[in-house]
CSV table of C-alpha atoms in Angstrom, one decimal:
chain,number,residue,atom,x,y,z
A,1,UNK,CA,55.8,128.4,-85.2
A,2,UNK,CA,52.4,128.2,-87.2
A,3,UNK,CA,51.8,124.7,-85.8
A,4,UNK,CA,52.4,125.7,-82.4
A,5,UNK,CA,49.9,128.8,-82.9
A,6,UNK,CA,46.9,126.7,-84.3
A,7,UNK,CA,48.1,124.4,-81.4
A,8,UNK,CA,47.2,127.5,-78.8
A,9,UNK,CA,44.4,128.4,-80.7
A,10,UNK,CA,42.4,124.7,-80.5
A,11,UNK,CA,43.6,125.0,-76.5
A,12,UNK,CA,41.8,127.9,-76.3
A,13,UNK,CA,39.0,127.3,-78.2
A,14,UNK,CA,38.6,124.0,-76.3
A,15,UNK,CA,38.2,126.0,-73.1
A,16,UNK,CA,36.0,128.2,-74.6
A,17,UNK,CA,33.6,125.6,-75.3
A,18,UNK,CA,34.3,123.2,-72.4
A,19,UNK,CA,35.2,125.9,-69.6
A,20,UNK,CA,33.6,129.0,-68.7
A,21,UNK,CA,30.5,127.2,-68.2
A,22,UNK,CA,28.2,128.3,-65.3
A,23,UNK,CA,25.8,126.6,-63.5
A,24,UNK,CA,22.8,128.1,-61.8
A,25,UNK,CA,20.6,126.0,-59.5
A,26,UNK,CA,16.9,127.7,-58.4
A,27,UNK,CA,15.0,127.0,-56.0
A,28,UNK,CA,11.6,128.2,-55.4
A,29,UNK,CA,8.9,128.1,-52.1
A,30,UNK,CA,4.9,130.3,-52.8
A,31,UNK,CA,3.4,130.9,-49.8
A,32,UNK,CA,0.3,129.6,-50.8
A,33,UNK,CA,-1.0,127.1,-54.1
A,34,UNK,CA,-3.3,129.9,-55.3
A,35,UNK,CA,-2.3,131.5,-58.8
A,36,UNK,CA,-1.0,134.5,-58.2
A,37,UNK,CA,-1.7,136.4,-61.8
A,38,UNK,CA,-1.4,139.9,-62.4
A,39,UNK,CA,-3.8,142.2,-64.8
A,40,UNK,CA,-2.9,144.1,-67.7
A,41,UNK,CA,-2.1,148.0,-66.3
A,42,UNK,CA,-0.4,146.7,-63.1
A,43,UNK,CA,3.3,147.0,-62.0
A,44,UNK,CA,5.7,145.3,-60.5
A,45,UNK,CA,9.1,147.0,-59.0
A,46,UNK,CA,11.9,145.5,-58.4
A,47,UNK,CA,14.0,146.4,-55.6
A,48,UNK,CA,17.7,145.8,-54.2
A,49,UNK,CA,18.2,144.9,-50.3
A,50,UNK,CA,21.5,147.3,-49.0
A,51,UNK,CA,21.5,147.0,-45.2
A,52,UNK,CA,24.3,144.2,-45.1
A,53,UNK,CA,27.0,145.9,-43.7
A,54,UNK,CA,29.3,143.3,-45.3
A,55,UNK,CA,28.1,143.4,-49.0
A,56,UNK,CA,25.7,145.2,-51.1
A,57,UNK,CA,23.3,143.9,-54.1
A,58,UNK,CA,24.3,145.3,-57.4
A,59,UNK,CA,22.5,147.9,-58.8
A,60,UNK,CA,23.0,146.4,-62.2
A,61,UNK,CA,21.7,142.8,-60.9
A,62,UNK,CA,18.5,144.1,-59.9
A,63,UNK,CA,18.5,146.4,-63.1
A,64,UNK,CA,19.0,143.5,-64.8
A,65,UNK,CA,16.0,141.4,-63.4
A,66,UNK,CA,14.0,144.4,-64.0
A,67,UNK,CA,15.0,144.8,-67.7
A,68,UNK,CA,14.6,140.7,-68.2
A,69,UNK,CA,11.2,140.9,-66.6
A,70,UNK,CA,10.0,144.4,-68.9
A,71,UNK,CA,10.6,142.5,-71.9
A,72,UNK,CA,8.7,139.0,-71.1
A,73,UNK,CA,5.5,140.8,-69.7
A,74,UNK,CA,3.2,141.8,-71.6
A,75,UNK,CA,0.8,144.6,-70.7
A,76,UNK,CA,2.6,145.0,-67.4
A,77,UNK,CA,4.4,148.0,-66.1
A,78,UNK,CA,7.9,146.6,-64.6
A,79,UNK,CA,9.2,150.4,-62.5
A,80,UNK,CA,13.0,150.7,-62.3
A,81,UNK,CA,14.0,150.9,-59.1
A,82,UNK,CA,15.9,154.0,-58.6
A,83,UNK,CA,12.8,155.7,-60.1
A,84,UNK,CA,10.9,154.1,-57.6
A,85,UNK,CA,12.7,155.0,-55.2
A,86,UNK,CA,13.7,158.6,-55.7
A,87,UNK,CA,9.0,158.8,-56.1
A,88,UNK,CA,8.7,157.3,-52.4
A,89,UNK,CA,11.5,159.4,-50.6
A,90,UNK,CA,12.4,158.5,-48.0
A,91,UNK,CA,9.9,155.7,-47.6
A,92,UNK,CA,12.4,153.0,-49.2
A,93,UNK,CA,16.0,154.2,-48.6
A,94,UNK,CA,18.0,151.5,-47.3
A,95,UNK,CA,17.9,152.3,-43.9
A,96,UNK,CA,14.0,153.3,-43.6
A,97,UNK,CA,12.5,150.3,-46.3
A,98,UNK,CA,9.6,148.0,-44.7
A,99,UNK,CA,11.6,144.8,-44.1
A,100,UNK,CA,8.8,142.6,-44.0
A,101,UNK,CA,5.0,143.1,-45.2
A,102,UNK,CA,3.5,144.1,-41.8
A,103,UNK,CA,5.5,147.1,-41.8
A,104,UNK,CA,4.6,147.8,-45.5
A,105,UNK,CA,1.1,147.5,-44.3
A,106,UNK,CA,2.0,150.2,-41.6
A,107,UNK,CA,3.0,152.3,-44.5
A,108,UNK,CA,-0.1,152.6,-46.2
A,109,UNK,CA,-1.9,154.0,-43.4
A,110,UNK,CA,0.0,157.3,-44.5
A,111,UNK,CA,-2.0,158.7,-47.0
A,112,UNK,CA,0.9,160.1,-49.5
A,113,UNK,CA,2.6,156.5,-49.7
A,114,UNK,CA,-0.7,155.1,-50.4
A,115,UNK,CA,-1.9,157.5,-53.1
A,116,UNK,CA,1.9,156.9,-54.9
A,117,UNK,CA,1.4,153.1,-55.1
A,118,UNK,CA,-2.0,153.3,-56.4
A,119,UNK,CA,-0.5,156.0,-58.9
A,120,UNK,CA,2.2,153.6,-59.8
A,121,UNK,CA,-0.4,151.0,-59.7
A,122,UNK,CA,1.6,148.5,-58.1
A,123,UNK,CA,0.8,144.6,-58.0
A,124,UNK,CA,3.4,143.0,-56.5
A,125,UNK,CA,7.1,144.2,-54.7
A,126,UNK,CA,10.2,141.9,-55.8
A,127,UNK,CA,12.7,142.2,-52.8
A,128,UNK,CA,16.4,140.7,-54.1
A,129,UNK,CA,19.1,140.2,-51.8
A,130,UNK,CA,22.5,138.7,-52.5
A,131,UNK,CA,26.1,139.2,-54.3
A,132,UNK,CA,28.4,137.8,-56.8
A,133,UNK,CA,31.9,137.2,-55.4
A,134,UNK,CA,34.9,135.5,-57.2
A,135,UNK,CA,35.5,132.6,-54.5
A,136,UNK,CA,39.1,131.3,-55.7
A,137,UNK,CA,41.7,132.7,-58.6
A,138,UNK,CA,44.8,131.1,-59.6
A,139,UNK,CA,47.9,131.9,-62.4
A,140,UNK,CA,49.4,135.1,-63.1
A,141,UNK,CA,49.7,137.5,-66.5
A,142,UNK,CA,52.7,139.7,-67.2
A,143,UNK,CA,52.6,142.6,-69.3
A,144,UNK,CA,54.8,144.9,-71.0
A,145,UNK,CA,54.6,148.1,-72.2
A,146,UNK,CA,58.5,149.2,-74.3
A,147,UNK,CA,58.8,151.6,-77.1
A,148,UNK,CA,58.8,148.6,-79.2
A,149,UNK,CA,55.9,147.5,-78.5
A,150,UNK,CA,53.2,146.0,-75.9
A,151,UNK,CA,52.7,142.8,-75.0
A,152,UNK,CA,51.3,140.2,-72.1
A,153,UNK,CA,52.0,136.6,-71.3
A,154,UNK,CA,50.6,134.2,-69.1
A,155,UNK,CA,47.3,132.2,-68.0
A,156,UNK,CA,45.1,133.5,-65.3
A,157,UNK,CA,41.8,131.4,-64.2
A,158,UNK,CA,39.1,132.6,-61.3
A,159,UNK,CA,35.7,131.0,-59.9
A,160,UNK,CA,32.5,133.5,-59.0
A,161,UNK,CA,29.5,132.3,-57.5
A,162,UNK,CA,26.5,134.5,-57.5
A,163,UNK,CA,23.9,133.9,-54.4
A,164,UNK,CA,20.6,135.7,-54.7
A,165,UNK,CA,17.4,135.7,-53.1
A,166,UNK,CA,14.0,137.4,-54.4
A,167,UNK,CA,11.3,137.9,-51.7
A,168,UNK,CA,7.9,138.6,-53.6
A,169,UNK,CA,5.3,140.8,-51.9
A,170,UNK,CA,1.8,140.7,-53.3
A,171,UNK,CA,0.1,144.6,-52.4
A,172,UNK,CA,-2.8,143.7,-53.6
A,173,UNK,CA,-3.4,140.9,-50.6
A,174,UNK,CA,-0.4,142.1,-48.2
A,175,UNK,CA,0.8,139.3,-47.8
A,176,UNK,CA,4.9,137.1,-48.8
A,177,UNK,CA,3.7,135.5,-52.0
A,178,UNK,CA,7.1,133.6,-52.0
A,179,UNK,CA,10.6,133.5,-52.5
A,180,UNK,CA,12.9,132.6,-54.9
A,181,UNK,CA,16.8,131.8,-54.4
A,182,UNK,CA,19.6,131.6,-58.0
A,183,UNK,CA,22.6,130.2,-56.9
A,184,UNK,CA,25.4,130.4,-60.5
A,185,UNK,CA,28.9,129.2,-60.3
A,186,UNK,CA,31.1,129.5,-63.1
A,187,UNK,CA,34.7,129.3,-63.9
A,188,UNK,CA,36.5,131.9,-66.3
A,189,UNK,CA,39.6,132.1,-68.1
A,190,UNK,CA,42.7,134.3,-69.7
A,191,UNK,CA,44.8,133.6,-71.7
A,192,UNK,CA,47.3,136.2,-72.6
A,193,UNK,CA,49.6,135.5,-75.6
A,194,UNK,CA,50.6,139.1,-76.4
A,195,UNK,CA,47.0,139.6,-76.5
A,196,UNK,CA,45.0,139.2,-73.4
A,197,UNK,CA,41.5,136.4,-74.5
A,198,UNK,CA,38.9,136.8,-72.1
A,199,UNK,CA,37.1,133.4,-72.0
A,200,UNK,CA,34.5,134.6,-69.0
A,201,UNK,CA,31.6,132.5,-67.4
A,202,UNK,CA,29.0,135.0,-67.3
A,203,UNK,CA,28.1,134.0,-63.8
A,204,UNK,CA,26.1,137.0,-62.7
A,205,UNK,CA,24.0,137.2,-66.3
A,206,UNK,CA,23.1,133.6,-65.6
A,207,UNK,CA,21.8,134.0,-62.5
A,208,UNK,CA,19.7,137.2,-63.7
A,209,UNK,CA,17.9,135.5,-66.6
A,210,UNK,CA,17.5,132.2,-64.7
A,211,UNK,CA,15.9,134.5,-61.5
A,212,UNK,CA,13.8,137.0,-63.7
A,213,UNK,CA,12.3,133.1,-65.8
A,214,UNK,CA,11.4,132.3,-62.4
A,215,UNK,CA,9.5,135.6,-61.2
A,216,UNK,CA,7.8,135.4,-64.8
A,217,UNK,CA,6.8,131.5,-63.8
A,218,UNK,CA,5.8,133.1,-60.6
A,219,UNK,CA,3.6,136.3,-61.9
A,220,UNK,CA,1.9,134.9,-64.9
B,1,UNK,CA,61.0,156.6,-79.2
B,2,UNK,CA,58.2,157.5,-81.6
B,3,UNK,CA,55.7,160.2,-80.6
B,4,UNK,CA,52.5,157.7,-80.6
B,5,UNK,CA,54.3,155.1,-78.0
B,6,UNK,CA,55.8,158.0,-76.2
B,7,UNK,CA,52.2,159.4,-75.7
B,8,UNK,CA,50.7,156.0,-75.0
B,9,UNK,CA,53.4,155.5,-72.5
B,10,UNK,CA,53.0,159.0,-70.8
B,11,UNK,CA,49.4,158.0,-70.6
B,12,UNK,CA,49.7,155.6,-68.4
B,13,UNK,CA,52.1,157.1,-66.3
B,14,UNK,CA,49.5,159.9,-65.7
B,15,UNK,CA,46.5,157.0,-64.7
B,16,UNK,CA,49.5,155.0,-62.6
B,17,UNK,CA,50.4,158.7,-60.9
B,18,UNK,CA,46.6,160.0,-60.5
B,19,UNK,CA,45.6,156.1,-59.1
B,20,UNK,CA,48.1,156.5,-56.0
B,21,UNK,CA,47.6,160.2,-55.6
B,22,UNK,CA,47.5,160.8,-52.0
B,23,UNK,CA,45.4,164.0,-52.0
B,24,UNK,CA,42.1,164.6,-52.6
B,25,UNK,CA,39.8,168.2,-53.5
B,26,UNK,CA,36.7,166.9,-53.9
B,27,UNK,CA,33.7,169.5,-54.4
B,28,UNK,CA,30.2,167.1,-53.8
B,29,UNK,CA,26.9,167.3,-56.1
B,30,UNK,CA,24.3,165.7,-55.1
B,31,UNK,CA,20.7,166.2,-54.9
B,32,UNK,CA,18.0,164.6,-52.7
B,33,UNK,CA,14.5,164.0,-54.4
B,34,UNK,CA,11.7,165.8,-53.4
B,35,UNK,CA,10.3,164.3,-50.6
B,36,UNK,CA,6.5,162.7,-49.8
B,37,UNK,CA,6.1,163.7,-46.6
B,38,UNK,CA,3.3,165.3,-44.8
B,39,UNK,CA,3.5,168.5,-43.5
B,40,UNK,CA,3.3,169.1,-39.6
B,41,UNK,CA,1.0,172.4,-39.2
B,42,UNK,CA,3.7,174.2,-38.0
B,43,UNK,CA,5.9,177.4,-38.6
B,44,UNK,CA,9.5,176.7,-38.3
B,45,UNK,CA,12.4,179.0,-37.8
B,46,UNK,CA,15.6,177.4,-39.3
B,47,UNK,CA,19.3,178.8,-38.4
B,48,UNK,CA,22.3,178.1,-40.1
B,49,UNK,CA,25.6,178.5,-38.2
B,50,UNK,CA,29.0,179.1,-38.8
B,51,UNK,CA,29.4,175.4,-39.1
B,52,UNK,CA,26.5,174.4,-40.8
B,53,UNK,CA,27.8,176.8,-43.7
B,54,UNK,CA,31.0,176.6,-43.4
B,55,UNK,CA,32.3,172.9,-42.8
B,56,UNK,CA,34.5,171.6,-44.8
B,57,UNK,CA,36.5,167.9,-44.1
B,58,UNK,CA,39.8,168.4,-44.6
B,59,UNK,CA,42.4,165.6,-43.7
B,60,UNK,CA,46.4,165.5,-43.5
B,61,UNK,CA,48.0,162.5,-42.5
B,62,UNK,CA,50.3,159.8,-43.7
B,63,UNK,CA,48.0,158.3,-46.0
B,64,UNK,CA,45.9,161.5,-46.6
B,65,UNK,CA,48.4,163.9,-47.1
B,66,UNK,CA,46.2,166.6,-48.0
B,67,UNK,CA,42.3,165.8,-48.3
B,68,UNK,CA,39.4,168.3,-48.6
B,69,UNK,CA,35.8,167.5,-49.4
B,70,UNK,CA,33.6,170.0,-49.7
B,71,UNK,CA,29.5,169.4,-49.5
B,72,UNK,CA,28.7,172.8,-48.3
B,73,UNK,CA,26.6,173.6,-51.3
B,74,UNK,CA,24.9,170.0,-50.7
B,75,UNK,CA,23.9,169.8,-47.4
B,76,UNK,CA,22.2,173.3,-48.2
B,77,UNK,CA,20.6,172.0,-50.6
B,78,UNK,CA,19.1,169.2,-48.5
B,79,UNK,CA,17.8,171.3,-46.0
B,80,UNK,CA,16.1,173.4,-48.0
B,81,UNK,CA,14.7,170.3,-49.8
B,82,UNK,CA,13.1,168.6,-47.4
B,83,UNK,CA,12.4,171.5,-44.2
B,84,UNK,CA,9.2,173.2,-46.4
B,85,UNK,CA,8.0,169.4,-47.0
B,86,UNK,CA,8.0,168.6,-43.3
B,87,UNK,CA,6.7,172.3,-42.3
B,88,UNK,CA,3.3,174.6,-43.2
B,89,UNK,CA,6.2,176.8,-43.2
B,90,UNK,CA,9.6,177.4,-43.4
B,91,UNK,CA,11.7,181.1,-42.6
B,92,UNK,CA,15.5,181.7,-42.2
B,93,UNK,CA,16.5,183.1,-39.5
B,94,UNK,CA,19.6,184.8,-37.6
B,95,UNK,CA,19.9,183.5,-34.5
B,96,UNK,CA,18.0,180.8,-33.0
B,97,UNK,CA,17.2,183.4,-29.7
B,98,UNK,CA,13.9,185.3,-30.9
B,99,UNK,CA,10.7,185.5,-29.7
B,100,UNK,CA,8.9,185.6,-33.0
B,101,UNK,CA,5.0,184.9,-33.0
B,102,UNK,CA,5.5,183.5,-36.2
B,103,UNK,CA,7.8,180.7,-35.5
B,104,UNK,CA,6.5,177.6,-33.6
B,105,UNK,CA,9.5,176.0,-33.3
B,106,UNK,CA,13.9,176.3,-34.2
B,107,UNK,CA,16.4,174.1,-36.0
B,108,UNK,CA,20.0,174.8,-35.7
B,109,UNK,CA,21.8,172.1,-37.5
B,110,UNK,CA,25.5,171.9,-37.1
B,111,UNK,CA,27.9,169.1,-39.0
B,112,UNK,CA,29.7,167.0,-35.5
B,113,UNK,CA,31.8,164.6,-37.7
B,114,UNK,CA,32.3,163.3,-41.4
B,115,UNK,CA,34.3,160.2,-41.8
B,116,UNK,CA,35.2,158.5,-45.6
B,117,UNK,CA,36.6,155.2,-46.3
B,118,UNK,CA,38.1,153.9,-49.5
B,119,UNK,CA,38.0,150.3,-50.7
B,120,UNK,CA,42.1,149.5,-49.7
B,121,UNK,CA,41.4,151.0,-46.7
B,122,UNK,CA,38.8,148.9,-45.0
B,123,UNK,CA,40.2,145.1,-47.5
B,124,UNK,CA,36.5,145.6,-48.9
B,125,UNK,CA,34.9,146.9,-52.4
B,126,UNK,CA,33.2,149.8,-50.8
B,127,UNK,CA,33.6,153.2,-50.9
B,128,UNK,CA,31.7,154.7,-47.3
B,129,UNK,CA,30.6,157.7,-45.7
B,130,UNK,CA,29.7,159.0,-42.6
B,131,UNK,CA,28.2,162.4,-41.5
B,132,UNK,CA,27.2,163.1,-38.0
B,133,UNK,CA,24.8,166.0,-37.7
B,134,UNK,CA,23.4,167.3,-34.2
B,135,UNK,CA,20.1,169.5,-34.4
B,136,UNK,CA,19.8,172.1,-31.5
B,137,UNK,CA,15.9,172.0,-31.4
B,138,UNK,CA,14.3,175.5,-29.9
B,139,UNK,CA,11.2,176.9,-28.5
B,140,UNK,CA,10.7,180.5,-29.5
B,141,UNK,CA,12.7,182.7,-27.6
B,142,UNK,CA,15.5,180.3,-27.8
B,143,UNK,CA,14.8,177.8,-24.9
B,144,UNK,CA,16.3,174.3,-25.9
B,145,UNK,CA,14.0,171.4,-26.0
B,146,UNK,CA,16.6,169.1,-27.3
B,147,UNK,CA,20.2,168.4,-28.9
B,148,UNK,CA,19.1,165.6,-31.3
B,149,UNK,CA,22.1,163.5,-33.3
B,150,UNK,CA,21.6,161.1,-36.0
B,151,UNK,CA,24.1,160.1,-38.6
B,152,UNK,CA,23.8,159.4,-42.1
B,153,UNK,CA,25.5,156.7,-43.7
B,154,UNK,CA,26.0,155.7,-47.4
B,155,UNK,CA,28.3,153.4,-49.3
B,156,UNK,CA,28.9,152.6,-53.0
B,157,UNK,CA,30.7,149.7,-55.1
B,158,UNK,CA,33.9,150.1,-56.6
B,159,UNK,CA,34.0,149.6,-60.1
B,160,UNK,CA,35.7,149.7,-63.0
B,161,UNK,CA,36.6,153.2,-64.4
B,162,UNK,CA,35.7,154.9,-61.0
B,163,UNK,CA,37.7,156.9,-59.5
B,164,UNK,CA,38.0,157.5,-55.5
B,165,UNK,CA,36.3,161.0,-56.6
B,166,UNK,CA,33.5,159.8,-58.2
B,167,UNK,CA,33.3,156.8,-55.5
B,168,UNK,CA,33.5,159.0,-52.0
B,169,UNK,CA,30.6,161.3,-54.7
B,170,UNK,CA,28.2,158.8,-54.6
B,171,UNK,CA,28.9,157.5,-51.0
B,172,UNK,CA,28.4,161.0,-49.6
B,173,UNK,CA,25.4,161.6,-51.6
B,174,UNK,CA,23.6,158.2,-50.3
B,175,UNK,CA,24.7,159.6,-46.2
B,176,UNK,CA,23.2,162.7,-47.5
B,177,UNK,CA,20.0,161.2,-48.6
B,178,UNK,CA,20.1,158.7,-45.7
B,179,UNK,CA,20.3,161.8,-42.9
B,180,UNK,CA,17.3,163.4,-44.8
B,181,UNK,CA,15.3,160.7,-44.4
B,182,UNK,CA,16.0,159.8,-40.7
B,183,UNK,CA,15.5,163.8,-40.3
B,184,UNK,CA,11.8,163.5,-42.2
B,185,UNK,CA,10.8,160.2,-40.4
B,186,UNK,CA,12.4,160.3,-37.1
B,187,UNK,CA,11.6,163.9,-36.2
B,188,UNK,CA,8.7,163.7,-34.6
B,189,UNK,CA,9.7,160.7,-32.3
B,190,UNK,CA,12.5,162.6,-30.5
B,191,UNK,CA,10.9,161.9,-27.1
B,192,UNK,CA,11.3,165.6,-25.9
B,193,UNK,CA,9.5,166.5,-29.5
B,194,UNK,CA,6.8,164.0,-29.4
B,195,UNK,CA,5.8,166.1,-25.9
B,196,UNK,CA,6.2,169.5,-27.1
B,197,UNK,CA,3.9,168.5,-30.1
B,198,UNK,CA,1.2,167.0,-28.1
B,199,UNK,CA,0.7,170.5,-26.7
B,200,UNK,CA,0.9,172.1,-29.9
B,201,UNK,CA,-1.2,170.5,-32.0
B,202,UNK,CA,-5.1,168.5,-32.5
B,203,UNK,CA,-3.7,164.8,-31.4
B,204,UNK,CA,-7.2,163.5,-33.2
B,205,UNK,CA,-6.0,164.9,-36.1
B,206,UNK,CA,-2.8,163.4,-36.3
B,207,UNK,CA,-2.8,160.2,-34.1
B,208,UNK,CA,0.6,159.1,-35.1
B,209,UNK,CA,2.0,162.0,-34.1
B,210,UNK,CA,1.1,162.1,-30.2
C-alpha cells in the first residue's frame, strides 16, 4: 500500500515538473525606430478593450499588467484603470472610448479631458485586448461527501490558451507607438486521490509578466 | 451522524439549494462617478414619472419563477448625478406642461424595457443587462421636441464565489453607467436638439454644439 502511494506520489510529482508547463510566444511591431523613453513624473495607464460582444478582457489581466509594470518603473506613475476611468466619465466607458488615436486627438479639443490628462500627467495609453479560454479538457473526478467521511477520485486534465494584444498610444506625439501580442498555452492537471492536487499551468500569469517585460522593453 | 459532518453536510445542501434557486429579489447599488462634462448654459426642468419612480422588473416564468430587481433608488441616483453636470441648472418639476421663464428646456425620462441574462442562459460566461430608457424632451410650456431612446448595456464575468445577485449587480451597474454616458455625450446630437440649440445659444461660443 505504501509502495503504491510513493508510486502516486513520483507520478505526480513527475507531472508537476514535466506538465503544467506554459508557453508564451510575443511578438512585437513600433511604429517607428525612434526611442520612445518616458521622464520621471509621467504616467502610463493601462486599459482593458470590452466592446467584443463575444468575450471581454479580464479585469484582473489588465490589473495585472498594471501591477507588473508599477513595480519595474522607476519614477513613473503607472494609473489603475478603473481609477482612471471612473476620473474621465464617461470619456472611456466601453462603449464611448477613442478606438484609435485620431479620435483621442478629437478628445482633447474638450477642455475638461485635456486638463485631466495633463493632471494625470499621462505619457503614453496601453490599450490590451484579448482572453484566456480553456481550449480542450479531458477525465473526470468523483467526489463523495458520507457521514464517514469525504473523499474524491479520479484524474482530470485541461489546456488554456491566453491571446492578448497591447496597442500603445504615445499622448505626448498622438500617435500608435506599437503593438504588442502574448500568445501562453499551457496544460494543467488534477489528480484527486481523496484529496483533490491541483498541478495548474499558470497560463494567464505567464502571459501577464511576459506582456508587461515587453511594455517595459518598449517604455524604457 | 456526528454534529460537525451533519453541519458540513447541511452546508452544502443550502449552497446546492441557493445555486438552483429559481427566484430572484435583487435590490441594485450602484453609483456612477461624477461626471467631466461641460455644462450647456442652460436651465433645465426635469420630471420624474410614475415610471421613472416606480419601475420595478419583475419576471415569472418557467425558468424565472418569481424575479424582481429593483434599481429604483439607482437610476435616481444617476440622474441626479450627471443632469447638474450637463446643465447651468437643474429644478424638479411636476409635470412637464409649464410655462416657467426659468426653465429652457424638459426631460421626462421613463424606463421602456430591462432585460438580464445569466451565464447558462446565453452557453456564455457573462452575466448581461439591458435597460431601455426613452426621454420625452420638452420646450417650456410642454411642446415636445423629441422622444429620444437609447439603451444602456453592461455585462460582467462570472467567477468564482459570485453569485447571480452579485453578477446581474455589477451588470446592471455597467448599463447604468453606459446609459449615463450616451445621455452626457449624445444629447446634444439628437437632430431635433442640435436645432433647438442653435437658436438658443452663441454657436461661436460653442462650435461643437451647433
Amino acid at each position: 500500500m505504501l509502495n503504491k502511494f510513493i508510486k502516486l506520489l513520483i507520478l505526480i510529482g513527475i507531472l508537476a515538473i514535466s506538465g503544467c508547463k506554459s508557453t508564451t510566444v510575443i511578438d512585437e511591431y513600433r511604429e517607428n525606430t525612434s526611442t520612445t523613453i518616458m521622464s520621471e513624473g509621467e504616467s502610463i495607464v493601462v486599459l482593458g478593450r470590452r466592446n467584443n460582444s463575444s468575450y471581454e478582457t479580464e479585469f484582473d489581466f489588465v490589473e495585472c499588467v498594471g501591477r507588473s509594470l508599477d513595480s519595474a518603473l522607476n519614477g513613473i506613475n503607472v494609473i489603475p484603470e478603473q481609477s482612471f476611468v471612473d476620473s474621465m466619465y464617461p470619456y472611456f466607458e466601453t462603449s464611448k472610448a477613442p478606438m484609435d488615436v485620431q479620435n483621442l486627438d478629437r478628445l482633447v479639443q474638450i477642455p475638461e479631458v485635456a486638463n485631466k490628462l495633463n493632471d494625470f500627467k499621462v505619457r503614453y495609453f496601453v490599450w490590451i485586448d484579448g482572453f484566456t479560454e480553456t481550449t480542450d479538457s479531458t477525465g473526470a473526478i468523483s467526489c463523495t461527501v458520507a457521514p464517514t467521511g469525504a473523499g474524491c477520485f479520479g484524474f482530470a486534465t485541461w489546456d488554456d490558451e491566453a491571446n492578448y494584444e497591447a496597442v500603445i498610444w504615445d499622448f505626448k506625439d498622438l500617435n500608435l507607438s506599437g503593438k504588442i501580442s502574448a500568445e501562453s498555452s499551457g496544460t494543467s492537471y488534477l489528480p484527486a486521490v481523496i484529496v483533490p492536487i491541483p498541478l495548474l499551468a499558470r497560463v494567464q500569469s505567464s502571459a501577464c509578466t511576459s506582456m508587461a517585460s515587453q511594455i517595459r522593453g518598449f517604455i524604457q | 451522524m456526528s454534529e460537525k459532518a451533519f453541519n458540513l453536510f447541511f452546508c452544502g445542501l443550502m449552497v446546492f439549494v441557493a445555486g438552483c434557486s429559481k427566484t430572484l429579489n435583487l435590490q441594485v447599488e450602484s453609483e456612477v462617478p461624477t461626471p467631466l462634462a461641460s455644462r450647456l448654459p442652460l436651465s433645465l426642468g426635469v420630471y420624474y414619472n410614475e415610471n421613472f419612480l416606480n419601475y420595478v422588473f419583475t419576471e415569472k416564468s418557467e425558468v424565472r419563477e418569481d424575479w424582481t430587481i429593483d434599481n429604483r433608488t439607482s437610476r435616481i441616483t444617476m440622474f441626479n448625478e450627471i443632469l447638474p453636470t450637463m446643465f447651468s441648472s437643474v429644478n424638479k418639476i411636476d409635470s412637464p406642461n409649464i410655462s416657467d421663464g426659468n426653465v429652457d428646456i424638459i426631460l421626462e425620462p421613463e424606463v421602456l424595457d430591462m432585460q438580464v441574462a445569466l451565464p447558462e442562459e446565453t452557453h456564455t460566461d457573462m452575466f448581461e443587462a439591458w435597460i431601455k430608457y426613452g426621454i420625452k424632451i420638452y420646450n417650456p410650456g410642454g411642446n415636445l421636441l423629441t422622444e429620444w431612446q437609447l439603451t444602456g448595456y453592461g455585462k460582467t464575468h462570472t467567477a468564482m464565489f459570485k453569485n447571480k445577485e452579485s453578477g446581474l449587480n455589477t451588470a446592471i451597474t455597467m448599463a447604468l453607467r453606459d446609459l449615463g454616458a450616451k445621455i452626457i455625450l449624445d444629447f446634444s446630437n439628437v437632430p431635433e436638439v442640435k436645432n433647438w440649440l442653435s437658436t438658443k445659444i452663441d454657436c461661436s461660443e460653442h462650435p461643437g454644439l451647433c
